[in-house]
């Protein structure tokens, strides 16, 4: 052969421009792409039948002799090819439509392997349009396990099987294994050639699973290698002056707080301070449940930056949350020499402050880059990748601390692949109870209203959240906040005072509504998801969420965090008329942000791990980002191989790594 695996698919016989275009739709451009195009499933034909044992409406495979074959043309002008088959135990017919060439191929007295569904056709037991192949040493289309590939119009699995088998036979002696022998032996993985044979043409399902695990490991291993290598390169590039840590002043500030830091807060603070001591810029995620105290930990990092003559910019997704952070930080820093500023679309105060808190309005401000030492991004799942990147660019080489009550799947993927360090606040404030979550069907709506009424009469308050402000012609099943406010005020809870909050209100109006609810002048607040973050009403114990299937799990988790802020038991009621209930049912049992993120991974996908997408199909062919055990193993091996600076990488592994780095778009 004059071609290699890097050759275009047009090098193969009978592949012209049209077929190459169809293959490109499947992501196949080179012979390597075709060889590594894996089945999506296997059709199980392991139980070969005697013709005498065939039953209608069952899938079966047989070996038989062709006794007779003929083709006729029907009155409708179509071709009908019929074959009579016999295996010694009995006879059966097989029919194919519009394939007249089969008459020449299925010569009389030849033996065939045949598989498909047996039906009653014209009163006879018949295989209708079965898969077939002539008897030979290796069967591809009627084997015990037949690979079925993702396909496109004009290309079927039969065609793909034949081409892939040709490539396997042609290149079997030229394949170089990227995985070191030590890994294969220790992890019990097959060699590359064994894995390719077993994933395409397995003799048993266990062999296919073992091959898939090998390719999943290899995929994760290369991603880990590429990620760790980039991380080391970036650490060299992103050198910045290390911060001096004023330990006595920090200790004094912590003692001045009106509450005691939890063990998790102290541990996270220690990890962040260790980062700030380094000459490499920090890139850390601080994950903790709603109300677990992420803000004070971020404040201590900002205090260190200020003590080193550097400013902090602190971005929050909403004006309400930005103002809450502004008030909290003013209190924390009240006895320090550092000032706190605010920048939102509606107001700007002390823009030159040591710590500037704001919304996306921060992106439109100009800063002296050398002055910014710390960037804090709160509720980071609410911002796009580009927005977060733009904020980082406000500084030369900033330390970055991102906060989240629920890591979005993409963030979880980045943690797995070593792009972020992570600190977790596992402790909840003393006395706090986890909210009980229930998925409520339409038939229990009245009972839910009675439940809310009972708790309000006991002196508690409730949120009712709707996904829309106004009614929608295209989303008629969803309740709008304005219509729901009128309905609840007049029909359901006329005895209570009800407030209305949504994004179209002015800042002043929002503040007035929240003040009424905070002081219990209003017992119920009907709102859009604007209350998702930044609302702290300790007396609110119930949140009812309409159209819950319209929200992501991260948003539902945040909304649930609006209640349960004191010792009383709180409740989250999820109302949905939709069909996506399996995902919502997870909210009843999962209270951990990381557990919910893993659920989002399995339901929605992590987005392109290193790309711009926040959700959708992952850029992984075989591996799953929910397989944390395999991910950890791949990372451990990647770290081990890079300990010596990568000098132990074989030529084939280095080539695979270079290709992965190029595919990911790394510099």
XYZ file of C-alpha atoms in Angstrom, residues 8-560:
553
model
C -7.533 11.052 3.132
C -10.374 8.551 2.821
C -10.408 9.074 -0.948
C -7.266 6.905 -1.081
C -9.459 3.859 -0.508
C -10.965 2.159 -3.576
C -14.501 3.218 -4.567
C -14.521 6.323 -2.350
C -15.087 9.379 -4.479
C -16.032 12.976 -3.712
C -19.679 12.150 -2.917
C -18.853 9.378 -0.439
C -16.065 11.478 1.103
C -18.612 14.282 1.665
C -20.932 11.852 3.452
C -18.064 10.598 5.614
C -17.108 14.159 6.501
C -20.608 14.624 7.947
C -19.634 11.890 10.412
C -16.345 13.641 11.209
C -14.343 11.195 9.100
C -11.686 12.758 6.864
C -8.690 10.433 7.144
C -8.241 6.672 7.260
C -7.400 7.018 10.964
C -10.737 8.765 11.539
C -12.477 5.812 9.880
C -10.524 3.174 11.796
C -11.283 4.938 15.090
C -14.970 5.483 14.278
C -16.533 3.306 16.957
C -19.922 1.518 17.117
C -22.704 3.104 19.129
C -24.168 -0.308 19.984
C -24.129 -3.997 19.074
C -26.941 -6.095 17.717
C -26.986 -9.372 19.633
C -27.334 -12.346 17.277
C -25.530 -14.848 19.501
C -28.406 -17.312 19.575
C -28.317 -18.987 16.169
C -31.557 -20.813 15.354
C -32.585 -23.842 13.371
C -35.214 -22.930 10.823
C -37.603 -25.405 12.428
C -37.425 -23.406 15.690
C -38.160 -19.960 14.216
C -41.088 -18.011 15.654
C -42.929 -14.979 14.221
C -41.975 -11.491 15.418
C -38.544 -12.472 16.754
C -35.017 -11.521 15.709
C -32.933 -14.505 14.707
C -29.863 -15.591 12.788
C -29.456 -18.763 10.729
C -26.946 -20.578 8.519
C -28.597 -22.142 5.483
C -28.242 -23.212 1.884
C -29.854 -21.179 -0.875
C -32.146 -23.577 -2.760
C -33.803 -21.046 -5.004
C -33.672 -17.309 -5.724
C -35.692 -15.246 -8.165
C -36.625 -11.640 -8.861
C -39.967 -10.417 -10.176
C -41.318 -6.992 -11.000
C -44.525 -6.040 -9.233
C -47.479 -4.227 -10.751
C -46.227 -1.064 -9.016
C -42.948 -1.344 -10.946
C -40.839 -2.404 -7.955
C -38.458 -5.347 -7.797
C -39.099 -8.189 -5.353
C -36.287 -10.699 -4.760
C -37.254 -13.962 -3.014
C -34.924 -16.689 -1.774
C -35.803 -20.120 -0.425
C -33.417 -21.258 2.317
C -32.950 -24.666 3.943
C -30.706 -25.820 6.802
C -31.758 -29.457 6.970
C -34.335 -28.848 9.704
C -36.730 -26.970 7.491
C -37.169 -24.201 4.938
C -37.902 -20.480 5.175
C -38.234 -17.649 2.702
C -36.406 -14.326 2.673
C -37.553 -11.287 0.678
C -35.802 -8.054 -0.324
C -37.316 -5.042 -2.043
C -35.708 -3.135 -4.933
C -32.419 -5.048 -4.784
C -32.512 -7.053 -8.054
C -28.723 -7.515 -8.013
C -29.161 -9.990 -5.141
C -30.329 -12.663 -7.562
C -26.840 -12.876 -9.071
C -25.095 -12.684 -5.719
C -27.164 -15.364 -4.000
C -26.311 -18.172 -6.356
C -28.145 -21.445 -6.050
C -26.647 -23.955 -3.598
C -24.388 -21.305 -1.917
C -24.474 -21.178 1.865
C -25.318 -17.897 3.614
C -25.412 -16.404 7.077
C -28.646 -14.490 7.472
C -30.053 -12.362 10.308
C -33.132 -10.254 10.829
C -36.708 -10.216 12.015
C -38.988 -13.138 11.180
C -42.523 -12.121 10.173
C -45.597 -13.651 8.659
C -45.562 -12.446 5.046
C -48.380 -13.591 2.802
C -49.150 -16.269 5.340
C -45.609 -17.705 5.373
C -42.825 -17.441 7.921
C -40.423 -15.011 6.204
C -37.314 -12.949 6.829
C -38.161 -9.467 5.522
C -35.149 -7.451 4.294
C -32.642 -9.397 6.425
C -28.911 -8.808 6.655
C -26.946 -11.483 4.877
C -23.471 -12.557 3.818
C -21.969 -15.547 2.069
C -20.310 -18.172 4.216
C -16.668 -17.268 4.836
C -14.022 -17.498 7.527
C -14.955 -14.201 9.210
C -18.537 -12.963 9.269
C -19.142 -9.234 9.667
C -22.856 -8.629 9.217
C -24.330 -11.734 10.852
C -21.772 -12.337 13.598
C -22.888 -13.074 17.181
C -22.367 -9.359 17.975
C -22.870 -7.057 15.007
C -21.500 -3.496 15.389
C -23.994 -0.744 14.591
C -22.433 2.642 13.818
C -23.816 6.170 13.897
C -24.645 6.749 10.248
C -25.966 9.279 7.773
C -28.204 9.007 4.721
C -26.251 7.248 1.982
C -23.875 5.401 4.333
C -24.994 2.403 6.346
C -23.367 0.189 8.964
C -22.785 -2.614 6.440
C -20.609 -0.324 4.303
C -18.740 0.976 7.357
C -18.084 -2.540 8.693
C -16.503 -3.658 5.430
C -14.232 -0.618 5.115
C -13.146 -0.757 8.755
C -12.368 -4.483 8.479
C -10.227 -3.751 5.413
C -8.293 -1.082 7.345
C -7.799 -3.368 10.339
C -6.335 -6.080 8.128
C -4.200 -3.599 6.188
C -2.662 -1.694 9.108
C -2.544 -4.302 11.884
C 1.272 -4.473 11.791
C 1.761 -0.694 11.590
C -0.259 0.382 14.636
C 1.824 2.015 17.388
C 0.368 1.954 20.872
C 0.360 5.340 22.645
C -0.182 3.864 26.092
C 2.981 2.714 27.882
C 3.240 -1.000 28.587
C 3.345 -0.305 32.339
C -0.099 1.321 32.205
C -1.586 -1.488 30.100
C -0.298 -4.096 32.518
C -1.202 -2.279 35.742
C -4.703 -1.260 34.609
C -5.443 -4.525 32.813
C -6.041 -2.836 29.462
C -5.774 -4.480 26.015
C -3.193 -3.377 23.470
C -4.253 -1.004 20.712
C -4.652 -3.762 18.112
C -6.578 -6.004 20.510
C -8.845 -3.118 21.507
C -9.566 -2.126 17.900
C -10.499 -5.701 16.988
C -12.689 -6.075 20.062
C -14.495 -2.762 19.805
C -15.352 -3.269 16.132
C -15.837 -7.029 15.915
C -16.106 -8.470 19.432
C -16.674 -12.159 20.039
C -18.271 -11.375 23.410
C -19.795 -8.298 25.010
C -17.182 -8.323 27.793
C -14.428 -7.968 25.190
C -16.214 -4.930 23.719
C -16.579 -3.377 27.186
C -12.888 -3.955 27.939
C -11.908 -2.341 24.632
C -14.190 0.637 25.293
C -12.638 1.103 28.728
C -9.173 1.148 27.173
C -10.154 3.877 24.690
C -11.986 5.836 27.403
C -8.881 5.704 29.600
C -6.653 6.745 26.689
C -8.926 9.676 25.865
C -8.970 10.919 29.466
C -5.247 10.253 29.860
C -4.369 12.400 26.830
C -6.703 15.162 28.032
C -5.066 15.073 31.448
C -1.595 15.165 29.922
C -2.538 18.090 27.668
C -4.238 19.955 30.509
C -1.409 19.453 32.991
C 1.182 20.392 30.395
C -0.708 23.592 29.550
C -1.135 24.347 33.227
C 2.629 24.097 33.788
C 3.358 26.279 30.767
C 0.832 28.862 31.959
C 2.297 28.834 35.445
C 5.645 29.740 33.957
C 4.079 32.473 31.845
C 1.824 33.832 34.601
C 4.482 34.791 37.074
C 3.516 37.657 39.350
C 4.902 39.068 42.578
C 3.999 36.851 45.512
C 1.836 38.446 48.201
C 3.146 38.848 51.718
C 0.587 37.416 54.124
C -0.163 39.699 57.120
C -1.036 36.818 59.432
C -1.487 38.859 62.611
C -3.787 41.367 60.896
C -5.830 38.531 59.348
C -6.180 36.876 62.726
C -7.294 40.192 64.227
C -9.866 40.674 61.431
C -11.270 37.151 61.933
C -11.631 37.736 65.686
C -13.552 40.965 65.019
C -16.269 39.126 63.079
C -19.662 38.648 64.818
C -19.531 34.920 64.079
C -17.019 32.103 64.257
C -15.577 30.724 61.033
C -16.362 27.079 60.330
C -13.604 24.509 59.970
C -14.216 24.466 56.208
C -13.878 28.251 55.986
C -10.606 28.141 57.894
C -9.291 25.346 55.657
C -10.315 27.156 52.454
C -8.707 30.377 53.715
C -5.486 28.491 54.403
C -5.504 27.038 50.865
C -6.119 30.459 49.296
C -3.374 32.111 51.351
C -0.979 29.359 50.237
C -1.877 30.213 46.608
C -1.314 33.937 47.182
C 2.165 33.248 48.588
C 3.223 31.777 45.239
C 4.603 33.569 42.227
C 2.105 31.722 40.008
C -1.295 33.371 39.696
C -4.084 31.673 41.649
C -6.936 30.015 39.745
C -9.234 28.512 42.380
C -12.897 27.622 42.709
C -14.517 28.059 46.117
C -17.554 25.807 46.201
C -20.080 25.848 49.010
C -23.798 25.572 49.582
C -25.924 28.704 49.680
C -25.221 30.517 52.930
C -22.085 28.517 53.754
C -19.945 31.664 53.967
C -18.090 32.003 50.692
C -18.169 35.807 50.816
C -16.149 36.145 54.033
C -13.447 33.820 52.655
C -13.269 35.967 49.508
C -13.125 39.048 51.755
C -10.051 37.687 53.547
C -8.339 37.180 50.169
C -9.244 40.768 49.241
C -7.789 41.928 52.577
C -4.465 40.281 51.672
C -4.502 41.970 48.262
C -5.206 45.330 49.887
C -2.424 44.785 52.411
C -0.060 44.356 49.441
C -1.208 47.609 47.820
C -3.389 45.831 45.241
C -7.052 46.297 44.408
C -9.791 43.675 44.111
C -12.658 43.670 41.613
C -15.607 41.549 42.697
C -18.284 40.758 40.100
C -21.789 39.512 40.944
C -24.532 38.597 38.438
C -27.294 40.880 39.734
C -27.586 44.344 41.210
C -29.350 42.891 44.252
C -26.477 40.513 44.999
C -23.828 43.151 44.267
C -25.447 45.485 46.804
C -25.651 42.670 49.359
C -21.916 41.978 48.926
C -21.219 45.712 49.134
C -23.033 45.974 52.490
C -21.386 42.805 53.846
C -17.880 43.918 52.836
C -18.419 47.409 54.259
C -19.185 45.770 57.607
C -16.190 43.395 57.439
C -13.748 46.160 56.428
C -15.233 48.892 58.665
C -12.229 48.834 61.034
C -9.565 48.504 58.322
C -7.911 51.204 56.202
C -9.506 49.761 53.054
C -12.500 51.241 51.239
C -15.359 49.435 49.467
C -16.927 50.730 46.231
C -19.978 49.805 44.164
C -20.457 49.820 40.392
C -23.800 48.814 38.849
C -25.775 50.029 35.892
C -27.798 52.296 38.183
C -25.126 53.720 40.498
C -21.393 54.034 40.995
C -19.746 54.995 44.290
C -16.062 55.002 45.249
C -14.968 53.468 41.946
C -11.329 53.896 43.000
C -11.901 51.872 46.198
C -9.625 49.059 47.397
C -12.422 46.559 46.764
C -14.837 47.426 43.963
C -18.004 45.310 43.922
C -20.249 45.409 40.899
C -22.290 43.770 38.205
C -21.308 43.404 34.548
C -20.964 47.175 34.654
C -17.395 46.427 35.800
C -16.615 45.235 32.275
C -17.165 48.752 30.937
C -14.781 50.433 33.388
C -11.121 51.163 32.756
C -8.596 50.075 35.367
C -4.883 50.516 35.757
C -3.996 46.862 35.137
C -0.979 46.817 37.414
C -3.202 47.799 40.387
C -5.548 44.807 40.165
C -4.239 41.875 42.187
C -7.400 39.819 42.709
C -10.489 39.075 40.619
C -13.476 37.492 42.384
C -16.409 36.151 40.341
C -19.491 35.205 42.333
C -22.195 32.795 41.145
C -19.922 32.162 38.196
C -22.403 29.858 36.429
C -24.433 32.996 35.657
C -21.671 34.431 33.455
C -20.498 33.259 30.066
C -16.932 32.154 29.389
C -16.210 35.336 27.440
C -17.508 37.588 30.244
C -15.303 35.893 32.815
C -12.334 36.120 30.465
C -12.975 39.820 29.837
C -12.996 40.517 33.569
C -9.651 38.722 33.999
C -8.217 40.935 31.268
C -8.805 43.988 33.461
C -5.577 43.018 35.227
C -2.116 42.062 34.013
C -1.813 38.663 35.714
C -4.541 38.499 38.365
C -5.188 35.958 41.057
C -8.655 34.588 40.256
C -11.147 33.248 42.785
C -14.503 32.009 41.490
C -17.390 31.266 43.833
C -20.289 28.912 43.226
C -23.022 27.179 45.173
C -23.434 24.735 42.281
C -20.506 24.180 39.945
C -21.852 24.066 36.403
C -20.935 20.899 34.483
C -18.279 22.713 32.458
C -16.622 23.889 35.663
C -16.738 20.358 37.052
C -15.033 19.156 33.889
C -12.309 21.779 34.294
C -11.694 20.609 37.848
C -11.365 17.014 36.667
C -8.863 18.055 34.027
C -6.663 20.064 36.342
C -7.465 23.576 35.086
C -8.801 24.692 38.464
C -7.850 24.075 42.046
C -10.886 23.650 44.276
C -11.783 24.406 47.871
C -15.024 23.129 49.330
C -17.053 24.598 52.193
C -18.696 21.475 53.571
C -20.040 22.892 56.831
C -23.427 24.573 57.033
C -24.053 27.307 59.617
C -24.965 25.983 63.046
C -28.650 25.106 63.427
C -29.496 25.260 59.743
C -31.733 22.502 58.327
C -31.617 21.290 54.736
C -34.736 22.255 52.766
C -37.086 19.362 51.995
C -37.789 19.291 48.253
C -40.903 17.783 46.676
C -42.002 17.432 43.047
C -45.699 18.347 43.038
C -48.117 17.141 40.364
C -51.077 19.237 39.076
C -53.527 17.158 41.124
C -51.865 18.306 44.374
C -51.847 22.044 43.632
C -54.704 22.850 46.053
C -53.059 20.819 48.809
C -49.824 22.775 48.247
C -51.700 26.085 48.605
C -53.247 24.845 51.875
C -49.756 23.855 53.062
C -48.459 27.375 52.343
C -51.492 28.952 54.063
C -50.874 26.894 57.207
C -47.240 28.020 57.475
C -48.020 31.680 56.815
C -50.628 31.632 59.598
C -47.841 30.308 61.817
C -45.900 33.520 61.117
C -43.709 32.321 58.238
C -43.367 33.653 54.662
C -43.209 32.171 51.175
C -41.693 32.802 47.744
C -43.640 31.852 44.605
C -41.416 31.904 41.511
C -42.627 32.002 37.896
C -40.383 31.732 34.810
C -42.009 34.589 32.842
C -42.948 38.224 33.488
C -45.723 38.488 30.880
C -47.911 35.828 29.275
C -46.397 34.191 26.191
C -48.244 33.047 23.073
C -45.620 30.383 22.363
C -45.283 29.190 26.004
C -48.910 29.160 27.045
C -48.442 26.398 29.604
C -46.038 28.547 31.656
C -47.381 30.878 34.313
C -46.410 34.537 34.115
C -45.537 36.395 37.285
C -48.028 39.238 36.653
C -50.983 36.939 35.953
C -50.051 34.683 38.875
C -49.809 37.697 41.203
C -53.374 38.731 40.295
C -54.691 35.162 40.532
C -53.108 34.473 43.933
C -54.140 37.861 45.359
C -57.791 37.532 44.304
C -58.535 33.792 44.234
C -56.146 31.858 46.471
C -54.665 34.066 49.234
C -56.917 37.136 49.537
C -56.318 37.164 53.297
C -52.560 37.808 52.897
C -50.475 40.719 51.592
C -48.573 39.748 48.438
C -45.616 41.494 46.796
C -44.546 41.414 43.140
C -40.897 41.431 42.010
C -39.468 41.159 38.496
C -36.632 42.477 36.356
C -38.572 45.302 34.723
C -38.948 47.183 38.004
C -36.535 50.005 38.687
C -33.841 49.615 41.324
C -35.823 51.799 43.683
C -39.002 49.769 43.160
C -37.147 46.486 43.711
C -35.712 47.834 46.939
C -39.153 48.890 48.183
C -40.684 45.476 47.404
C -37.871 43.670 49.189
C -38.069 45.970 52.203
C -41.803 45.181 52.567
C -41.131 41.437 52.347
C -38.121 41.618 54.679
C -40.236 43.380 57.325
C -43.115 40.866 56.865
C -45.522 43.540 55.598
C -45.969 41.143 52.657
C -46.336 37.482 53.564
C -45.857 36.163 50.013
C -43.482 37.375 47.318
C -44.383 36.435 43.749
C -41.253 36.834 41.656
C -39.304 35.850 38.583
C -35.901 34.131 39.002
C -34.503 37.564 39.888
C -34.615 36.212 43.470
C -32.221 33.384 42.562
C -29.283 35.087 44.259
C -28.745 37.861 46.774
C -32.057 37.637 48.679
C -31.722 36.854 52.369
C -35.089 36.659 54.162
C -34.608 34.461 57.266
C -38.354 34.266 57.943
C -39.138 32.719 54.520
C -39.516 28.940 54.847
C -41.319 27.909 51.634
C -40.463 28.433 47.976
C -42.854 27.237 45.263
C -41.346 27.117 41.764
C -43.715 27.078 38.782
C -42.540 25.489 35.514
C -39.597 23.891 37.319
C -38.655 21.858 34.236
C -37.733 25.149 32.520
C -34.854 25.712 34.965
C -31.414 24.123 35.128
C -30.498 22.232 38.284
C -28.018 24.978 39.205
C -30.807 27.581 39.143
C -33.208 25.364 41.081
C -30.523 24.768 43.700
C -29.957 28.509 44.004
C -33.683 29.214 44.289
C -33.993 26.529 46.955
